[in-house]
Short mmCIF file of C-alpha atoms in Angstrom, two decimals:
data_model
loop_
_atom_site.label_atom_id
_atom_site.label_comp_id
_atom_site.label_asym_id
_atom_site.label_seq_id
_atom_site.Cartn_x
_atom_site.Cartn_y
_atom_site.Cartn_z
CA GLY A 1 93.29 34.68 56.84
CA GLU A 2 92.90 36.09 53.32
CA LEU A 3 93.23 39.54 51.75
CA GLY A 4 90.68 40.75 49.27
CA ILE A 5 88.59 43.62 47.99
CA LEU A 6 84.96 43.51 49.11
CA GLU A 7 82.08 45.89 48.48
CA VAL A 8 80.33 47.66 51.35
CA ALA A 9 76.72 46.42 51.42
CA ALA A 10 75.49 48.34 54.49
CA VAL A 11 76.68 50.72 57.19
CA THR A 12 75.13 50.30 60.64
CA LYS A 13 75.62 51.36 64.26
CA ILE A 14 78.18 48.59 64.83
CA GLY A 15 80.18 48.95 61.61
CA ALA A 16 80.00 48.17 57.93
CA PHE A 17 78.84 44.92 56.42
CA LEU A 18 80.74 43.61 53.40
CA ASP A 19 79.41 41.46 50.58
CA ASN A 20 81.51 38.33 50.33
CA GLY A 21 79.24 36.43 47.95
CA VAL A 22 77.35 34.41 50.57
CA PRO A 23 74.08 35.28 52.37
CA LYS A 24 75.79 36.13 55.69
CA GLN A 25 77.84 39.29 55.21
CA VAL A 26 81.18 40.06 56.89
CA LEU A 27 81.34 42.66 59.66
CA LEU A 28 83.95 45.43 59.37
CA PRO A 29 83.87 46.93 62.90
CA PHE A 30 84.43 50.68 63.31
CA LYS A 31 87.68 50.04 65.21
CA GLU A 32 89.04 48.15 62.17
CA GLN A 33 88.29 50.94 59.69
CA ILE A 34 91.01 53.27 58.40
CA VAL A 35 88.53 55.48 56.53
CA LYS A 36 84.76 55.56 56.92
CA PRO A 37 83.38 53.54 54.00
CA GLU A 38 80.00 54.15 52.40
CA VAL A 39 77.63 51.72 50.72
CA GLY A 40 79.05 50.75 47.32
CA ASP A 41 82.69 51.50 48.23
CA GLU A 42 85.28 48.81 47.65
CA VAL A 43 87.63 48.18 50.56
CA LEU A 44 90.78 46.10 50.84
CA VAL A 45 90.44 43.90 53.91
CA TRP A 46 92.00 40.99 55.70
CA LEU A 47 89.49 38.40 56.86
CA TYR A 48 89.78 36.82 60.29
CA THR A 49 87.70 35.01 62.88
CA ASP A 50 86.71 37.19 65.84
CA LYS A 51 86.53 36.13 69.53
CA SER A 52 83.01 34.80 69.11
CA GLY A 53 83.94 32.64 66.12
CA ARG A 54 82.34 34.88 63.46
CA GLN A 55 84.06 36.00 60.29
CA ALA A 56 85.15 39.65 60.48
CA ALA A 57 87.35 42.02 58.49
CA THR A 58 89.96 44.71 59.07
CA MET A 59 91.21 47.46 56.80
CA ARG A 60 94.52 47.37 58.71
CA VAL A 61 96.24 45.16 56.15
CA TYR A 62 99.90 46.22 56.43
CA ARG A 63 101.08 43.31 58.57
CA HIS A 64 99.21 40.83 56.39
CA LEU A 65 100.85 41.82 53.10
CA ASP A 66 103.46 39.53 51.60
CA HIS A 67 106.99 40.95 51.50
CA LYS A 68 108.30 38.46 48.96
CA SER A 69 106.86 39.49 45.62
CA PRO A 70 107.89 38.00 42.27
CA TYR A 71 108.66 41.47 40.88
CA LYS A 72 112.04 42.94 40.02
CA GLU A 73 113.33 46.42 39.23
CA ASP A 74 111.57 48.18 36.31
CA ASP A 75 108.55 45.82 36.33
CA ARG A 76 105.17 47.54 35.90
CA VAL A 77 102.65 46.83 38.66
CA THR A 78 99.14 47.85 39.70
CA GLY A 79 97.87 48.18 43.22
CA PHE A 80 95.27 49.43 45.68
CA VAL A 81 96.08 52.46 47.85
CA TYR A 82 95.41 51.34 51.42
CA GLU A 83 97.00 54.24 53.30
CA VAL A 84 98.39 57.71 52.65
CA ASN A 85 100.92 59.16 55.05
CA PRO A 86 101.65 62.81 54.18
CA ASP A 87 105.14 62.54 55.69
CA MET A 88 106.19 59.20 54.17
CA GLY A 89 104.21 58.36 51.07
CA VAL A 90 101.46 56.34 49.49
CA PHE A 91 101.17 52.74 50.69
CA VAL A 92 100.04 50.35 47.99
CA ALA A 93 98.95 46.72 48.07
CA VAL A 94 100.44 45.51 44.78
CA ASP A 95 98.13 42.89 43.26
CA ASN A 96 96.19 43.26 46.56
CA ARG A 97 98.88 41.07 48.07
CA TYR A 98 102.39 42.57 48.16
CA TYR A 99 103.78 45.53 50.09
CA GLY A 100 104.68 48.60 48.05
CA MET A 101 105.24 52.28 48.75
CA VAL A 102 105.54 55.42 46.63
CA PRO A 103 107.69 57.98 48.49
CA ILE A 104 105.89 61.28 49.08
CA ARG A 105 108.47 63.18 47.03
CA GLU A 106 107.51 61.07 44.01
CA THR A 107 103.78 61.77 44.10
CA PHE A 108 102.49 64.46 41.77
CA ARG A 109 98.85 64.37 42.78
CA ASN A 110 96.77 63.61 45.83
CA TYR A 111 95.98 59.97 46.34
CA ALA A 112 93.26 58.60 48.59
CA TYR A 113 92.27 55.26 50.07
CA GLY A 114 90.90 53.01 47.35
CA ASP A 115 92.68 54.58 44.39
CA GLU A 116 94.11 52.10 41.93
CA ILE A 117 97.54 53.05 40.68
CA GLU A 118 99.97 51.87 38.06
CA ALA A 119 103.61 52.15 39.00
CA ARG A 120 107.11 51.01 38.20
CA VAL A 121 109.23 49.02 40.66
CA ALA A 122 112.15 51.31 41.44
CA ARG A 123 113.79 48.94 43.88
CA VAL A 124 113.21 45.66 45.66
CA ARG A 125 114.49 46.19 49.18
CA GLU A 126 116.42 43.56 51.13
CA ASP A 127 113.30 42.75 53.15
CA GLY A 128 111.37 42.15 49.89
CA LYS A 129 109.24 45.29 50.05
CA LEU A 130 108.79 47.25 46.84
CA ASP A 131 109.74 50.90 46.36
CA LEU A 132 107.48 52.23 43.62
CA LEU A 133 107.51 55.22 41.28
CA ILE A 134 104.46 56.51 39.45
CA ARG A 135 106.42 58.00 36.57
CA ASP A 136 108.65 56.17 34.13
CA LYS A 137 112.37 56.74 33.97
CA LEU A 138 113.25 60.31 33.03
CA TYR A 139 114.47 59.53 29.52
CA ARG A 140 111.06 57.97 28.78
CA THR A 141 109.00 60.81 30.24
CA VAL A 142 110.79 63.79 28.71
CA GLU A 143 109.06 63.31 25.36
CA GLU A 144 105.64 62.89 27.02
CA ASP A 145 106.20 66.04 29.10
CA ALA A 146 107.30 67.94 26.00
CA ASP A 147 104.10 66.87 24.23
CA VAL A 148 102.00 68.20 27.13
CA ILE A 149 103.83 71.54 27.10
CA LEU A 150 103.59 71.82 23.31
CA TYR A 151 99.86 71.09 23.45
CA GLU A 152 99.37 73.81 26.10
CA LEU A 153 101.40 76.29 24.03
CA LYS A 154 99.30 75.61 20.94
CA ARG A 155 96.10 75.87 22.96
CA ASN A 156 97.19 79.26 24.36
CA ASN A 157 98.47 80.82 21.11
CA GLY A 158 102.13 80.18 21.89
CA TYR A 159 102.02 81.60 25.43
CA LEU A 160 102.10 80.07 28.91
CA PRO A 161 101.62 82.35 31.92
CA TYR A 162 104.31 80.59 33.95
CA GLY A 163 107.85 81.62 34.76
CA ASP A 164 110.54 80.78 37.27
CA ARG A 165 108.32 82.11 40.07
CA ALA A 166 105.35 79.88 39.23
CA ASP A 167 104.03 77.84 42.14
CA ALA A 168 105.59 74.38 41.98
CA GLY A 169 102.54 72.79 43.61
CA PHE A 170 100.26 74.24 40.95
CA ILE A 171 102.51 72.92 38.16
CA GLU A 172 102.61 69.45 39.74
CA GLU A 173 98.85 69.35 40.30
CA THR A 174 97.93 70.74 36.88
CA TYR A 175 100.43 68.93 34.66
CA ALA A 176 101.53 65.94 36.78
CA MET A 177 105.17 66.92 36.36
CA SER A 178 107.67 68.68 38.53
CA LYS A 179 108.55 72.29 37.91
#
């Protein structure tokens, strides 16, 4: 009945075995895996007792996350990416405990399962879930973005090969800012 990050100790024909600090490792069955973990990977799991009374784990943690976090708007948080939905956003377990999501329109790079992110609480919804943003408020990021652009200009002798027809995706991926 607990959430936690455990390291994959072995991958076998029946699933992955996780190191939980005791001699008998925890089974993460294939059907409970969101991504295929490899030995050494860290995975966020919820521990439960299976039908035969043995301790097991699932990477399907959404329904086990707490919706009542202590955070408020503009708080800085860190979390573990436990799912990426290309249509909705990046789902984050804040403090490996609370539900958070970064809307897809607010992501400026590709995130994957297991990434640790730092974000700002944009809104605490009525149900207690956290809407997160990776970037700070605009007035705080303008100066940082200007520094990046100035650095690139100096590095390229005062010239950048981008104009109004530059690919927005390339700009976002290369400079982590919107066009």
